[in-house]
XYZ file of C-alpha atoms in Angstrom:
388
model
C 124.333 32.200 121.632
C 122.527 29.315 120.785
C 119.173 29.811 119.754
C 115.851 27.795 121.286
C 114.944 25.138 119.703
C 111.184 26.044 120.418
C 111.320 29.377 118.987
C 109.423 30.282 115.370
C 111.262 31.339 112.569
C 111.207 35.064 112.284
C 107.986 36.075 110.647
C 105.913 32.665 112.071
C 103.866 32.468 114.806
C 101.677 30.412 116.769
C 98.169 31.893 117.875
C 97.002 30.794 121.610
C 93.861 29.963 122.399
C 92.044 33.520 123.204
C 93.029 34.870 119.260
C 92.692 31.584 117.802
C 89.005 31.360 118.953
C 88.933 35.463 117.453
C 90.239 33.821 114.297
C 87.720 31.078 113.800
C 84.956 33.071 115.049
C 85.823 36.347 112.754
C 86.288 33.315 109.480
C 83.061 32.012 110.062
C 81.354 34.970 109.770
C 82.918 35.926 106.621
C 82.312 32.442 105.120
C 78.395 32.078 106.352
C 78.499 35.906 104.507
C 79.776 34.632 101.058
C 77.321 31.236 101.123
C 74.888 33.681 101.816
C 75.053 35.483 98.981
C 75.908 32.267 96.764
C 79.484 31.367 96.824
C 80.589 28.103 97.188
C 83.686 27.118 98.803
C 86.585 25.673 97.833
C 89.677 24.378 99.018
C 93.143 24.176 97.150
C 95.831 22.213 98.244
C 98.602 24.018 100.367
C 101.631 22.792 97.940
C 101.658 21.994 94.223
C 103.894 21.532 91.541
C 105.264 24.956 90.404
C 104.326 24.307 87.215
C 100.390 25.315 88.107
C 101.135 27.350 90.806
C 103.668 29.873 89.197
C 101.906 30.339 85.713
C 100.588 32.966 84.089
C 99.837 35.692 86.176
C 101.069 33.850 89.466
C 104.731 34.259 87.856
C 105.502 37.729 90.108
C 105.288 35.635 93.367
C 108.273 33.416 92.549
C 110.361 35.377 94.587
C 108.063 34.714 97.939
C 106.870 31.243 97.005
C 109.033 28.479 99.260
C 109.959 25.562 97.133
C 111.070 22.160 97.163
C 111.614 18.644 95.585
C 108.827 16.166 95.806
C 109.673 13.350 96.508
C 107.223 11.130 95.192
C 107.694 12.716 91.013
C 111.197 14.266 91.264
C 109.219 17.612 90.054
C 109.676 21.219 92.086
C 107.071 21.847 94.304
C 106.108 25.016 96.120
C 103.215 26.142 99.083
C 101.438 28.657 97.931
C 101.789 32.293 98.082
C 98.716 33.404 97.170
C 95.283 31.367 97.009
C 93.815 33.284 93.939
C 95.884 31.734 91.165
C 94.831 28.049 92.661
C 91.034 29.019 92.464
C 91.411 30.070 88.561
C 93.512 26.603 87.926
C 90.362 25.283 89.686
C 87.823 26.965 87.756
C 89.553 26.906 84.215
C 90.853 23.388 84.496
C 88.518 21.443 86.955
C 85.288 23.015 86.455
C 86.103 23.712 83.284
C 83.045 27.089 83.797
C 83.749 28.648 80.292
C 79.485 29.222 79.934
C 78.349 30.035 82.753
C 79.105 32.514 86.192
C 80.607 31.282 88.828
C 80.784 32.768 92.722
C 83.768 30.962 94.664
C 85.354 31.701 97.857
C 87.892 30.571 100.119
C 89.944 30.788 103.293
C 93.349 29.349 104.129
C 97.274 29.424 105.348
C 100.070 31.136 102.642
C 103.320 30.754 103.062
C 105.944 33.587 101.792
C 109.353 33.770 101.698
C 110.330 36.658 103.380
C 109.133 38.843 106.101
C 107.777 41.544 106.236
C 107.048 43.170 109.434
C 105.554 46.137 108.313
C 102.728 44.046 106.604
C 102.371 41.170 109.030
C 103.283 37.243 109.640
C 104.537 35.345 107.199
C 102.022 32.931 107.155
C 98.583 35.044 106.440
C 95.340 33.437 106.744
C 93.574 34.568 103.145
C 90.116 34.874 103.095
C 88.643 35.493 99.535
C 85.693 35.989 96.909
C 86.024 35.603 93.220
C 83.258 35.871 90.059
C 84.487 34.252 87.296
C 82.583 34.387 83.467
C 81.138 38.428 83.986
C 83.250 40.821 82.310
C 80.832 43.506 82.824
C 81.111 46.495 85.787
C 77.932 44.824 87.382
C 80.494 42.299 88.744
C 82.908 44.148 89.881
C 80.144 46.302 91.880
C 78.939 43.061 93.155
C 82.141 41.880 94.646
C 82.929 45.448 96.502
C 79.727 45.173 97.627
C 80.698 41.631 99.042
C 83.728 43.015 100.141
C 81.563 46.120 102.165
C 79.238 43.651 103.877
C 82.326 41.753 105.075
C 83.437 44.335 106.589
C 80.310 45.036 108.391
C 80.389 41.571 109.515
C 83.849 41.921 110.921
C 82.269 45.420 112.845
C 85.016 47.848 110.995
C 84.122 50.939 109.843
C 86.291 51.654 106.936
C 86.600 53.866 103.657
C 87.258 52.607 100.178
C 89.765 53.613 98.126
C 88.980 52.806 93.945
C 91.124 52.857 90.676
C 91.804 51.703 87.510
C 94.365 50.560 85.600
C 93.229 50.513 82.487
C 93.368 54.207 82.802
C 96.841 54.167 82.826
C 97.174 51.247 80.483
C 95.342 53.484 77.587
C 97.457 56.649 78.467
C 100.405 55.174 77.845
C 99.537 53.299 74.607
C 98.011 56.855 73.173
C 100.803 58.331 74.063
C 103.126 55.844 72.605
C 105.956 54.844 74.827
C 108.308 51.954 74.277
C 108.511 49.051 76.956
C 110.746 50.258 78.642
C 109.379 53.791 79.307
C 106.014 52.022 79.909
C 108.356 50.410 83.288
C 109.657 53.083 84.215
C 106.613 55.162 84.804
C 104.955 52.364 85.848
C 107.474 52.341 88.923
C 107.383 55.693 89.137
C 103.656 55.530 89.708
C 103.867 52.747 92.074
C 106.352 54.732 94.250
C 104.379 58.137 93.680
C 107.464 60.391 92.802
C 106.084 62.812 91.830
C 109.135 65.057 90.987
C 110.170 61.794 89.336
C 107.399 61.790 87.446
C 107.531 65.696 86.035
C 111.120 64.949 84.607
C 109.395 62.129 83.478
C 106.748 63.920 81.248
C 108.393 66.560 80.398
C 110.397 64.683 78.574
C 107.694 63.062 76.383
C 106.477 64.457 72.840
C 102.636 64.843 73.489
C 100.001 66.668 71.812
C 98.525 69.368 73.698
C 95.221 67.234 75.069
C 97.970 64.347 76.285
C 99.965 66.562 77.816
C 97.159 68.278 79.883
C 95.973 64.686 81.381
C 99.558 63.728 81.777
C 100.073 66.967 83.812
C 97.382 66.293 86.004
C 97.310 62.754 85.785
C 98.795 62.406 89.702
C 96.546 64.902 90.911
C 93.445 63.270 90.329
C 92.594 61.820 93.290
C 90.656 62.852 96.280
C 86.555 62.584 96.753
C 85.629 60.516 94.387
C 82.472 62.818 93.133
C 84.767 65.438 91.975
C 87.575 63.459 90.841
C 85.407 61.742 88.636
C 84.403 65.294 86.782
C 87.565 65.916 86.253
C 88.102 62.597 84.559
C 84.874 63.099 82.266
C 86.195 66.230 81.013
C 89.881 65.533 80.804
C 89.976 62.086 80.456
C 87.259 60.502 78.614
C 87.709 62.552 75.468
C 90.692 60.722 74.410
C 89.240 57.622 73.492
C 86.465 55.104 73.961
C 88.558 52.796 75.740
C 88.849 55.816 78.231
C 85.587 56.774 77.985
C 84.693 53.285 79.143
C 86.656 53.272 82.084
C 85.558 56.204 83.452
C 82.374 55.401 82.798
C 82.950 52.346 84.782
C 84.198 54.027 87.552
C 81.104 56.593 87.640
C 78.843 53.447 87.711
C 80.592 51.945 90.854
C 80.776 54.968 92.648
C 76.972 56.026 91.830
C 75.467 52.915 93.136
C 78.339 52.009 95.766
C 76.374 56.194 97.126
C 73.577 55.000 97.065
C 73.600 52.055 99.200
C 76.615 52.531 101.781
C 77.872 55.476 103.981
C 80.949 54.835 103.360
C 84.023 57.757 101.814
C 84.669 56.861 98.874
C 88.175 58.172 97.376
C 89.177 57.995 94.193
C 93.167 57.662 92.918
C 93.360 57.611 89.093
C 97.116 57.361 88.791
C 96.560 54.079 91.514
C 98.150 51.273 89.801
C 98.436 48.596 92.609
C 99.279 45.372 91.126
C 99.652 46.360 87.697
C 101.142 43.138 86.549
C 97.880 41.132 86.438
C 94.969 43.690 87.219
C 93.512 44.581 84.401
C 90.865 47.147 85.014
C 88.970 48.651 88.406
C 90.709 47.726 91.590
C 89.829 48.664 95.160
C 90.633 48.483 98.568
C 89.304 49.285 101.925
C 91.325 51.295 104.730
C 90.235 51.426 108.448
C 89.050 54.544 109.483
C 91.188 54.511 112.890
C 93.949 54.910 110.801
C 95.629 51.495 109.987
C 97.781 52.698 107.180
C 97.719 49.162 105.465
C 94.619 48.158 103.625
C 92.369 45.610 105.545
C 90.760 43.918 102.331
C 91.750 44.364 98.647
C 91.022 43.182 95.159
C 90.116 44.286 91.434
C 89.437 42.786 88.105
C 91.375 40.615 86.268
C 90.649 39.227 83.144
C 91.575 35.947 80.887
C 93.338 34.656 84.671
C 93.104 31.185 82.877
C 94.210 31.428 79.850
C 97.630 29.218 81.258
C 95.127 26.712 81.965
C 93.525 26.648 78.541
C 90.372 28.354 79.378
C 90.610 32.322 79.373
C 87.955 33.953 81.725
C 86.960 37.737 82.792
C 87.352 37.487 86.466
C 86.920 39.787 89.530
C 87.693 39.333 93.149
C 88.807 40.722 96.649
C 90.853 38.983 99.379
C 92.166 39.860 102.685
C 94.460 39.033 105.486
C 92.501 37.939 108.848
C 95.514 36.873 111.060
C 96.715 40.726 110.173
C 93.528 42.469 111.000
C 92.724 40.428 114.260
C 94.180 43.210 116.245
C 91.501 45.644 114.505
C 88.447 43.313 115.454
C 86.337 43.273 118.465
C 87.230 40.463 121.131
C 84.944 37.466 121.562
C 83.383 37.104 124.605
C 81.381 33.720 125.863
C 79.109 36.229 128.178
C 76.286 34.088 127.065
C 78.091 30.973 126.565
C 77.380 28.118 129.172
C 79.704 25.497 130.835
C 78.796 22.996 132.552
C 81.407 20.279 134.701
C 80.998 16.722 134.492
C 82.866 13.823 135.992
C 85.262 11.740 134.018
C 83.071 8.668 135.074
C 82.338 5.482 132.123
C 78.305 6.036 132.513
C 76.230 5.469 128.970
C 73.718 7.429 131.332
C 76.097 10.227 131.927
C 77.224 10.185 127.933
C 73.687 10.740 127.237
C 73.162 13.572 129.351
C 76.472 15.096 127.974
C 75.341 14.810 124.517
C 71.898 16.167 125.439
C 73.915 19.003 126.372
C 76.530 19.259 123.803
C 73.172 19.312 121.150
C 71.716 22.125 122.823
C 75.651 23.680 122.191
C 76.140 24.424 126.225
C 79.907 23.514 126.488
C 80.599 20.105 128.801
C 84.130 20.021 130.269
C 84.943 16.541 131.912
C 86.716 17.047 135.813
C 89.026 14.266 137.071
C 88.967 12.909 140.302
C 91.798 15.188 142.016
C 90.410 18.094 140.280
C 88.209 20.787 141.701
C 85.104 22.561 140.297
C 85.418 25.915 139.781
C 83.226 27.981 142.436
C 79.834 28.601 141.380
C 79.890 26.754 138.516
C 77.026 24.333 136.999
C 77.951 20.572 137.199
C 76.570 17.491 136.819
C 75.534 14.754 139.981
C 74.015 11.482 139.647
C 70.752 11.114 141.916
C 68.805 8.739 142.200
C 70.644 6.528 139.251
C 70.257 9.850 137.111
C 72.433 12.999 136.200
C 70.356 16.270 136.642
C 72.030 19.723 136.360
C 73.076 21.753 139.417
């Protein structure tokens, strides 16, 4: 059967007016929220030369990034996959911010290759916040902070899930496994096969304290208060690399308690996106139980060094089109319309745009068109347009 030629490709979709209005009005309110609280915006280009766009630590979305030839150079192109590799190319090559801290954010269409319906369109609408030039952990609170009062502002009520991969990182260098057992657990971690994982370890050569954290290692997660014992005890012994990252993690979780009622639960075998996180990451789950995490991030240091300029960096993003169907529906209760005649009138274009400035909503009606019942419109009287 022939297929339509109106119909989407698989995976692409257009939004009609009642969720595109949900859209804009949900992405404003997440954009006032960041210039409120100092970042500025910016806005990459939706295709560049692969070149920029699949360096460094970009190189893992090849696979979903669509290319093609530009016509114009003769050099491969591709739209974008992701937004956060464009704003580090921005900040480590155009604004060059190697001595100072700088708060970005940003909000636009991706493109990937292949769909997934289990995580959404296609064609995401990425909404993100990034610090760039803080390596400390008061950045990284900052930005989950951000990434809490963005959620308020989008009326969810969520819990937040934290990790760190450094964690992991350290275990496996004290331990000292080869490449390719480093990938290998690393998958098996990502997957969380867990009798995978016992074969795994058991067949390792580990001193006694090693062996205990490596043991337990998959077990440590739950309330993030108790995990975090654990980890002091177990865990931060080893080294001061580990010592620091726990520590890290208590300071997040102590000040994250005492401003926001929010669960916080703690996974330190969590090593989501591994291949360019490079120390606390976190993520936010609905509490109506959305399996897929509404807003995610983490810390991820020297993002430009590609670009010539290596910076400590930390930052969240998430998916709006995907989480529309979690938000509240607009409603123009209190909005006003008001009906005016498609009539060439300065006097009437001044009246409209009296209106329009006062943001009451002017729809012009044609001639063979009628006026909704009970609706405000405008009539000339007298040689002047007053409001009925």
């Amino acid at each position: 059967m022939q297929q339509s030629t109106w119909f989407t490709p698989e995976g692409l979709e257009d939004l009609l007016p009642e969720e595109a209005q949900k859209l804009e009005f949900y992405r404003r309110k997440l954009v006032d929220g960041f210039h409120l609280s100092g970042y500025s915006l910016v806005l990459p280009p939706i295709a560049e030369f692969t070149d920029s766009l699949l360096t460094g630590t970009a190189r893992h979305m090849a696979v979903d990034t669509c290319r093609f030839t530009d016509q114009e150079s003769g050099k491969m192109m591709g739209v974008r996959a992701d937004m956060t590799p464009q704003v580090a190319r921005i900040v480590s090559n155009r604004l060059k911010a190697s001595d100072r801290i700088s708060r970005l954010c940003y909000v636009g269409e991706v493109l990937k290759t292949r769909n997934n319906k289990a995580k959404g369109s296609r064609s995401p609408i990425q909404v993100g916040a990034e610090i760039f030039g803080h390596k400390g952990v008061q950045s990284d609170i900052e930005i989950v902070e951000l990434m809490l009062d963005s959620m308020k502002n989008l009326n969810l009520d969520v819990k937040l899930s934290l990790g760190h991969v450094g964690i992991v990182d350290e275990l496996m260098s004290k331990a000292g496994l080869t490449s390719q057992q480093s990938s290998l657990l690393i998958d098996i971690l990502e997957r969380k096969a867990i009798p995978e994982y016992e074969v795994f370890v058991s067949g390792l050569n580990l001193d006694s304290a090693l062996q205990d954290v490596f043991t337990v290692l998959p077990h440590l997660c739950g309330d993030a208060k108790s995990v975090i014992e654990k980890a002091k005890t177990l865990i931060s012994p080893l080294s001061e690399t580990c010592s620091s990252d726990v520590n890290q993690l208590e300071d997040m979780i102590k000040n994250l308690s005492e401003l926001y009622p929010v669960h916080i639960h703690l996974d330190l075998s969590d090593i989501r996106g591994y291949q360019y996180h490079t120390g606390l990451i976190f993520a936010v789950y609905s509490t109506c139980g959305y399996l897929l995490p509404i807003a995610k991030g983490g810390r991820y240091d020297n993002i430009g060094s590609d670009f010539g300029l290596a910076i400590p960096a930390t930052g969240f993003s998430l998916d709006l089109r995907a989480t529309l169907d979690l938000l509240p529906n607009v409603t123009n209760s209190n909005a006003q319309t008001v009906y005016a005649p498609a009539k060439t009138s300065k006097a009437l274009q001044d009246k409209v745009e009296q209106l329009k400035s006062k943001r009451i909503q002017v729809i012009k009606v044609y001639s063979d068109q009628e006026i909704p019942a009970g609706s405000q419109r405008l009539i000339q009287d007298s040689g002047h347009w007053k409001l009925v």
